[in-house]
Coordinates of C-alpha atoms and ligand atoms in Angstrom, one line a residue:
M1 CA -4.5 25.0 23.9
S2 CA -5.1 25.2 27.3
A3 CA -7.0 22.2 29.4
E4 CA -9.4 24.9 30.3
R5 CA -10.7 25.3 26.9
L6 CA -10.9 21.8 26.3
T7 CA -13.3 21.3 28.9
Y8 CA -16.7 20.4 28.4
T9 CA -18.4 23.4 29.7
D10 CA -21.9 24.8 29.8
E11 CA -21.0 27.4 27.2
V12 CA -19.8 24.5 25.1
A13 CA -22.7 22.0 25.8
K14 CA -25.4 25.1 24.9
E15 CA -23.4 25.9 22.0
T16 CA -22.8 22.6 20.4
G17 CA -26.4 20.8 21.6
P18 CA -28.4 21.5 18.5
L19 CA -25.7 20.2 16.5
Y20 CA -25.6 17.2 18.6
G21 CA -28.8 16.4 18.3
R22 CA -28.2 16.0 14.6
L23 CA -25.2 13.8 15.3
Q24 CA -26.3 11.4 18.1
K25 CA -26.6 8.1 15.6
Q26 CA -22.8 8.8 14.9
Y27 CA -21.4 9.8 18.4
S28 CA -22.1 8.3 21.9
P29 CA -22.5 11.3 24.4
E30 CA -18.9 10.5 25.9
R31 CA -17.5 10.8 22.7
W32 CA -19.3 14.0 21.8
Q33 CA -17.9 15.7 24.9
T34 CA -14.4 15.1 23.7
L35 CA -15.1 16.4 20.2
A36 CA -17.5 19.3 21.2
P37 CA -14.9 21.7 23.0
Y38 CA -12.8 21.6 19.9
I39 CA -15.4 22.3 17.9
H40 CA -16.5 25.3 19.9
E41 CA -12.6 26.8 20.1
I42 CA -12.0 26.4 16.2
N43 CA -15.0 28.3 15.5
R44 CA -14.2 30.9 17.7
L45 CA -10.4 31.2 16.6
K46 CA -11.6 31.1 12.8
K47 CA -13.6 34.0 13.3
E48 CA -10.9 35.7 15.2
K49 CA -8.3 35.4 12.2
N50 CA -10.9 35.5 9.3
A51 CA -10.5 32.0 8.3
V52 CA -12.6 30.2 6.3
I53 CA -12.7 26.2 6.2
L54 CA -13.4 24.3 3.3
A55 CA -14.8 20.6 4.4
H56 CA -14.7 17.8 2.0
N57 CA -17.6 15.4 1.4
Y58 CA -15.4 12.9 2.8
M59 CA -14.5 14.6 6.4
T60 CA -16.0 12.7 9.3
P61 CA -19.2 14.4 10.6
D62 CA -17.5 16.2 13.4
V63 CA -15.5 18.0 11.0
F64 CA -18.1 18.1 8.5
Y65 CA -20.9 19.6 10.6
G66 CA -19.3 20.8 13.2
V67 CA -16.4 23.3 11.7
G68 CA -17.0 23.2 8.0
D69 CA -17.8 26.9 6.7
V70 CA -17.9 25.3 3.0
V71 CA -18.6 21.8 2.3
G72 CA -18.7 20.0 -0.8
D73 CA -17.0 18.2 -3.7
S74 CA -13.5 19.0 -4.5
L75 CA -14.1 21.4 -7.2
M76 CA -16.6 23.2 -5.3
L77 CA -14.8 23.9 -2.5
A78 CA -11.7 25.4 -4.6
Q79 CA -14.4 27.6 -6.4
K80 CA -16.0 29.0 -3.2
A81 CA -12.8 29.5 -1.6
A82 CA -11.9 31.7 -4.9
A83 CA -15.1 33.7 -4.0
S84 CA -14.4 34.0 -0.3
D85 CA -13.3 37.2 1.4
A86 CA -11.2 35.5 4.1
D87 CA -7.4 36.0 4.6
I88 CA -7.1 32.0 5.7
I89 CA -8.3 28.9 3.9
I90 CA -8.1 26.1 6.1
Q91 CA -8.4 22.9 3.6
C92 CA -9.7 19.8 5.5
G93 CA -9.4 17.7 2.4
V94 CA -6.2 16.3 0.7
H95 CA -3.2 18.2 -0.5
F96 CA -4.4 18.2 -4.4
M97 CA -7.4 20.1 -2.8
A98 CA -5.5 22.7 -0.7
E99 CA -3.1 22.9 -4.1
T100 CA -6.1 23.7 -6.1
S101 CA -7.6 26.4 -3.7
K102 CA -3.8 27.7 -3.4
I103 CA -4.1 28.2 -7.5
L104 CA -7.4 29.8 -7.5
C105 CA -6.5 32.2 -4.6
P106 CA -2.5 32.5 -4.6
E107 CA -2.9 35.8 -2.6
K108 CA -4.6 33.8 0.5
K109 CA -2.7 31.7 3.1
V110 CA -3.7 28.2 2.5
I111 CA -3.3 25.4 5.1
I112 CA -3.7 22.1 5.4
P113 CA -3.8 20.3 9.2
D114 CA -1.8 17.3 8.0
M115 CA 0.5 17.7 5.1
E116 CA 0.8 13.8 4.8
A117 CA -2.8 13.7 3.8
G118 CA -1.9 12.4 0.0
C119 CA -4.1 10.6 -2.2
S120 CA -3.2 7.6 -4.4
L121 CA -4.7 9.2 -7.6
A122 CA -2.6 12.2 -7.5
E123 CA 0.9 10.1 -6.5
S124 CA 0.5 8.0 -9.4
I125 CA 1.5 10.5 -12.1
T126 CA 4.0 13.5 -11.8
G127 CA 4.8 16.4 -14.2
E128 CA 7.3 14.6 -15.8
D129 CA 5.2 11.5 -16.7
V130 CA 2.9 14.2 -18.5
R131 CA 5.7 15.5 -20.3
R132 CA 6.6 12.2 -21.8
L133 CA 3.0 11.2 -22.6
K134 CA 2.9 14.3 -24.5
E135 CA 6.0 13.5 -26.7
Q136 CA 4.6 10.1 -27.3
H137 CA 1.4 11.3 -28.6
P138 CA 2.1 14.8 -30.1
G139 CA -1.0 16.9 -30.3
I140 CA -3.3 14.9 -28.3
P141 CA -4.7 17.2 -25.7
V142 CA -3.9 15.9 -22.4
V143 CA -7.3 16.4 -19.8
S144 CA -5.9 15.7 -16.2
Y145 CA -8.3 15.2 -13.4
V146 CA -8.1 17.5 -10.5
N147 CA -6.9 14.6 -8.4
T148 CA -3.3 15.5 -9.5
S149 CA -0.6 17.5 -8.0
A150 CA -0.3 21.2 -9.5
D151 CA 2.8 20.4 -11.3
V152 CA 0.4 17.6 -13.3
K153 CA -1.9 20.5 -13.9
A154 CA 0.7 22.5 -15.1
E155 CA 1.3 20.1 -17.9
S156 CA -2.0 19.5 -19.0
D157 CA -4.3 21.4 -21.4
V158 CA -7.6 20.9 -19.3
C159 CA -8.7 19.6 -16.0
C160 CA -12.1 17.8 -14.9
T161 CA -13.7 16.6 -12.2
S162 CA -15.9 13.6 -11.5
S163 CA -18.9 15.6 -12.4
N164 CA -18.0 17.0 -15.4
A165 CA -15.3 14.7 -17.1
L166 CA -17.7 13.4 -20.2
K167 CA -18.8 16.9 -20.6
I168 CA -14.9 18.2 -21.4
V169 CA -13.9 15.1 -23.4
E170 CA -17.3 15.9 -25.6
A171 CA -16.3 19.3 -25.9
L172 CA -12.8 18.5 -27.0
G173 CA -14.4 15.7 -29.2
R174 CA -16.3 18.9 -30.8
E175 CA -13.3 21.2 -31.1
G176 CA -11.7 18.3 -34.0
H177 CA -9.8 16.0 -31.2
D178 CA -10.8 12.1 -32.2
T179 CA -8.5 11.3 -29.4
V180 CA -7.5 12.4 -25.9
I181 CA -5.3 11.4 -22.9
M182 CA -7.1 11.1 -19.6
T183 CA -5.0 11.0 -16.5
P184 CA -4.6 9.4 -13.8
D185 CA -7.9 7.5 -12.9
K186 CA -8.2 4.3 -15.3
Y187 CA -11.5 3.9 -14.0
L188 CA -12.8 7.2 -14.5
A189 CA -11.4 7.3 -17.9
Q190 CA -13.0 3.6 -18.8
N191 CA -16.1 5.1 -17.3
V192 CA -15.7 8.0 -19.7
A193 CA -14.8 6.1 -22.5
A194 CA -18.1 3.9 -22.4
Q195 CA -20.0 7.0 -23.1
T196 CA -18.5 8.6 -26.1
D197 CA -16.7 8.3 -29.4
V198 CA -13.4 10.3 -28.3
K199 CA -10.8 7.6 -28.2
I200 CA -9.3 7.8 -24.6
I201 CA -5.6 7.1 -24.1
I202 CA -5.9 6.0 -20.4
W203 CA -3.4 6.3 -17.5
D204 CA -2.8 3.3 -14.8
G205 CA -3.7 5.4 -11.6
T206 CA -6.6 4.2 -9.5
C207 CA -8.0 5.5 -6.4
M208 CA -7.0 2.8 -3.5
V209 CA -10.7 2.9 -1.9
H210 CA -12.9 2.8 -5.1
E211 CA -11.1 0.2 -6.8
R212 CA -11.6 -2.2 -3.8
F213 CA -15.8 -2.3 -4.6
T214 CA -16.7 -4.9 -7.1
A215 CA -19.8 -6.1 -8.9
E216 CA -20.2 -8.9 -6.5
D217 CA -20.7 -6.6 -3.3
V218 CA -23.4 -4.4 -5.2
K219 CA -25.2 -7.7 -6.1
K220 CA -24.7 -8.9 -2.5
M221 CA -26.0 -5.7 -1.3
R222 CA -28.9 -6.2 -3.3
A223 CA -29.6 -9.4 -2.3
D224 CA -29.5 -8.4 1.5
Y225 CA -31.5 -5.5 0.9
P226 CA -34.1 -5.6 -1.5
G227 CA -35.1 -2.5 -3.2
I228 CA -32.0 -0.6 -2.2
F229 CA -31.0 2.3 -4.4
V230 CA -27.5 2.2 -5.4
L231 CA -24.9 5.1 -6.1
A232 CA -21.6 4.7 -7.3
H233 CA -18.8 7.6 -7.5
P234 CA -17.1 7.1 -11.0
E235 CA -13.7 6.2 -9.8
C236 CA -15.3 2.9 -9.1
P237 CA -14.3 0.2 -11.4
P238 CA -17.0 -0.2 -14.9
E239 CA -18.4 -3.5 -13.3
V240 CA -19.6 -1.7 -10.6
M241 CA -20.8 1.4 -12.3
A242 CA -22.8 -1.1 -14.4
E243 CA -24.6 -2.5 -11.6
A244 CA -25.3 1.0 -9.6
D245 CA -28.6 3.1 -10.2
Y246 CA -26.8 6.4 -10.2
A247 CA -23.2 7.8 -10.8
G248 CA -21.8 11.1 -10.0
S249 CA -19.6 13.0 -7.7
T250 CA -19.8 13.3 -4.4
A251 CA -21.6 16.7 -4.6
Q252 CA -23.9 15.0 -7.3
M253 CA -24.7 11.8 -5.3
D254 CA -25.4 14.1 -2.4
D255 CA -27.8 16.4 -4.4
Y256 CA -29.6 13.3 -5.7
I257 CA -30.1 12.0 -2.4
K258 CA -31.6 15.4 -1.2
E259 CA -33.9 15.5 -3.7
H260 CA -35.3 12.2 -4.7
Q261 CA -34.9 10.9 -0.8
P262 CA -34.9 7.1 -1.9
A263 CA -36.0 4.9 1.1
R264 CA -33.0 3.2 1.3
A265 CA -29.6 3.7 -0.1
V266 CA -25.8 3.0 -0.2
L267 CA -23.1 4.8 -1.7
Y268 CA -20.1 2.9 -3.3
T269 CA -17.4 5.8 -2.2
E270 CA -15.8 6.7 1.2
C271 CA -17.7 5.9 4.1
S272 CA -17.6 9.1 6.1
M273 CA -20.0 10.4 3.1
S274 CA -23.0 8.1 4.4
D275 CA -22.8 9.2 7.8
N276 CA -22.8 12.9 6.6
I277 CA -25.7 12.0 4.2
A278 CA -27.4 10.4 7.1
A279 CA -27.6 13.0 9.4
A280 CA -29.0 15.3 6.8
N281 CA -31.5 12.9 5.6
P282 CA -33.1 11.0 8.5
G283 CA -36.1 9.8 6.5
V284 CA -33.2 8.0 4.2
E285 CA -31.5 4.9 5.9
M286 CA -28.5 4.6 4.7
I287 CA -26.4 1.5 4.6
G288 CA -22.6 1.8 5.0
T289 CA -19.8 0.4 2.8
C290 CA -16.7 0.9 5.1
Q291 CA -14.2 1.7 2.6
M292 CA -12.1 4.5 4.4
C293 CA -9.7 6.9 2.8
P294 CA -6.6 7.2 5.2
H295 CA -5.6 10.4 3.7
M296 CA -8.8 12.1 4.4
K297 CA -8.8 10.5 7.9
R298 CA -5.7 12.2 8.9
I299 CA -7.8 15.5 9.4
T300 CA -8.9 15.6 12.5
L301 CA -10.5 18.1 15.4
P302 CA -7.1 18.6 16.9
K303 CA -5.0 19.3 14.0
I304 CA -7.4 21.3 12.6
L305 CA -7.3 23.6 15.9
K306 CA -3.3 23.3 15.9
A307 CA -3.2 24.5 12.1
L308 CA -5.4 27.5 12.9
R309 CA -3.3 28.6 15.9
N310 CA 0.3 27.9 14.3
E311 CA -1.0 29.3 10.6
G312 CA 0.6 26.1 9.2
P313 CA 1.5 24.1 7.8
E314 CA 1.1 26.5 4.8
V315 CA 0.9 25.2 1.2
R316 CA 3.3 26.8 -1.1
I317 CA 3.6 26.6 -4.8
D318 CA 6.0 28.3 -7.4
A319 CA 4.6 31.6 -8.6
A320 CA 5.2 30.0 -12.4
I321 CA 3.5 26.4 -11.8
I322 CA 0.7 28.6 -10.4
E323 CA 0.5 30.5 -13.9
R324 CA 0.6 27.4 -15.7
A325 CA -1.7 25.2 -13.5
R326 CA -4.5 28.0 -13.1
R327 CA -5.2 28.0 -17.3
P328 CA -6.2 24.2 -17.3
I329 CA -8.5 25.1 -14.5
E330 CA -10.1 27.5 -16.3
R331 CA -10.4 25.8 -19.2
M332 CA -12.4 23.3 -17.6
L333 CA -14.6 26.1 -16.4
A334 CA -15.1 27.4 -19.8
L335 CA -16.0 24.0 -21.5
S336 CA -18.1 23.1 -18.8
Ligands
LIG1 P1 -15.0 14.8 -5.9 O1 -14.4 15.7 -6.6 O2 -16.6 13.7 -6.3 O3 -15.7 15.2 -4.5 O4 -14.0 13.5 -5.5 C1 -12.9 13.8 -4.5 C2 -12.5 12.5 -4.3 O5 -11.3 12.4 -3.8 C3 -13.1 11.1 -4.7 O6 -12.6 10.4 -4.1
LIG2 FE1 -7.5 9.9 -3.4 FE2 -9.2 7.8 -3.0 FE3 -8.8 9.5 -1.0 FE4 -10.3 10.3 -2.9 S1 -10.8 8.5 -1.9 S2 -8.8 11.4 -1.9 S3 -9.0 9.6 -4.8 S4 -7.6 8.2 -2.3

């Protein structure tokens, strides 16, 4: 990228001005002048290369609103990627999300701007671990959260997301399974177990962001901000869920706020999502919680531009694993 292109020109100011109108609370004018030229150049280049940018709800607002073509929760991004006619997918999220896109669109070039953008849940279990679990519990179906590697998905019977986990477990119950194995998030599994008669064998993984929230945090929040509406992601511990007014995936929480417009709300989830919701819902006072996912925060505008220019780093998965990993994802879609 040449120095000229990164200059905050009149053209950049004109094109990004309306967006800055919505993001003024998030960025000072000086900061915006460093971000806007990247937004301008990324948007130009992605058209030239027929690339689509998928931005997860945890991206910072400059990425989420500035360059994201499709925004949403982890599953929604992959589904929309599969439906797109772009040649290149730039995954602005973490590695398992890019792998899910590759599994659903193997013919496309799937690029992640930083290969090190991992996930504590995905890293807590391997395909070998799942094989061992199946040996220990023969005949018991394995439900794996989408926050897993392609290898883990390939060994699983069905996937789930935070939005459909209960539905998937209950569907297996109706198929005659009184017990299922759920990997890798112990809190998601415990939260589902509290709502179903199906017995759940739990793997001991956690999200390094959501595990930090406590019931005490929520109680203090309510004391500090009387009347506040509390939303929590199901990766939070059950004691947090018990204190929340609403629980759902990132997309479900977003939809809830859009639809109900509470006067004041707090999200027990990654902090950028509050910024993104605040920008889209000026009538809702969002109180931030400040738990940041270091993996998600690896994805920045300069890295996205570099990835677009280099058309890499590309996510590659063995064709046989893609074939096997697609089945549990498709089964999830059929069951939910
Ligand atoms: P969602 O599927 O709800 O977007 O969650 C993904 C994630 O990584 C939450 O921490
Ligand atoms: Fe993984 Fe947690 Fe980060 Fe989501 S927030 S990507 S579950 S570490």
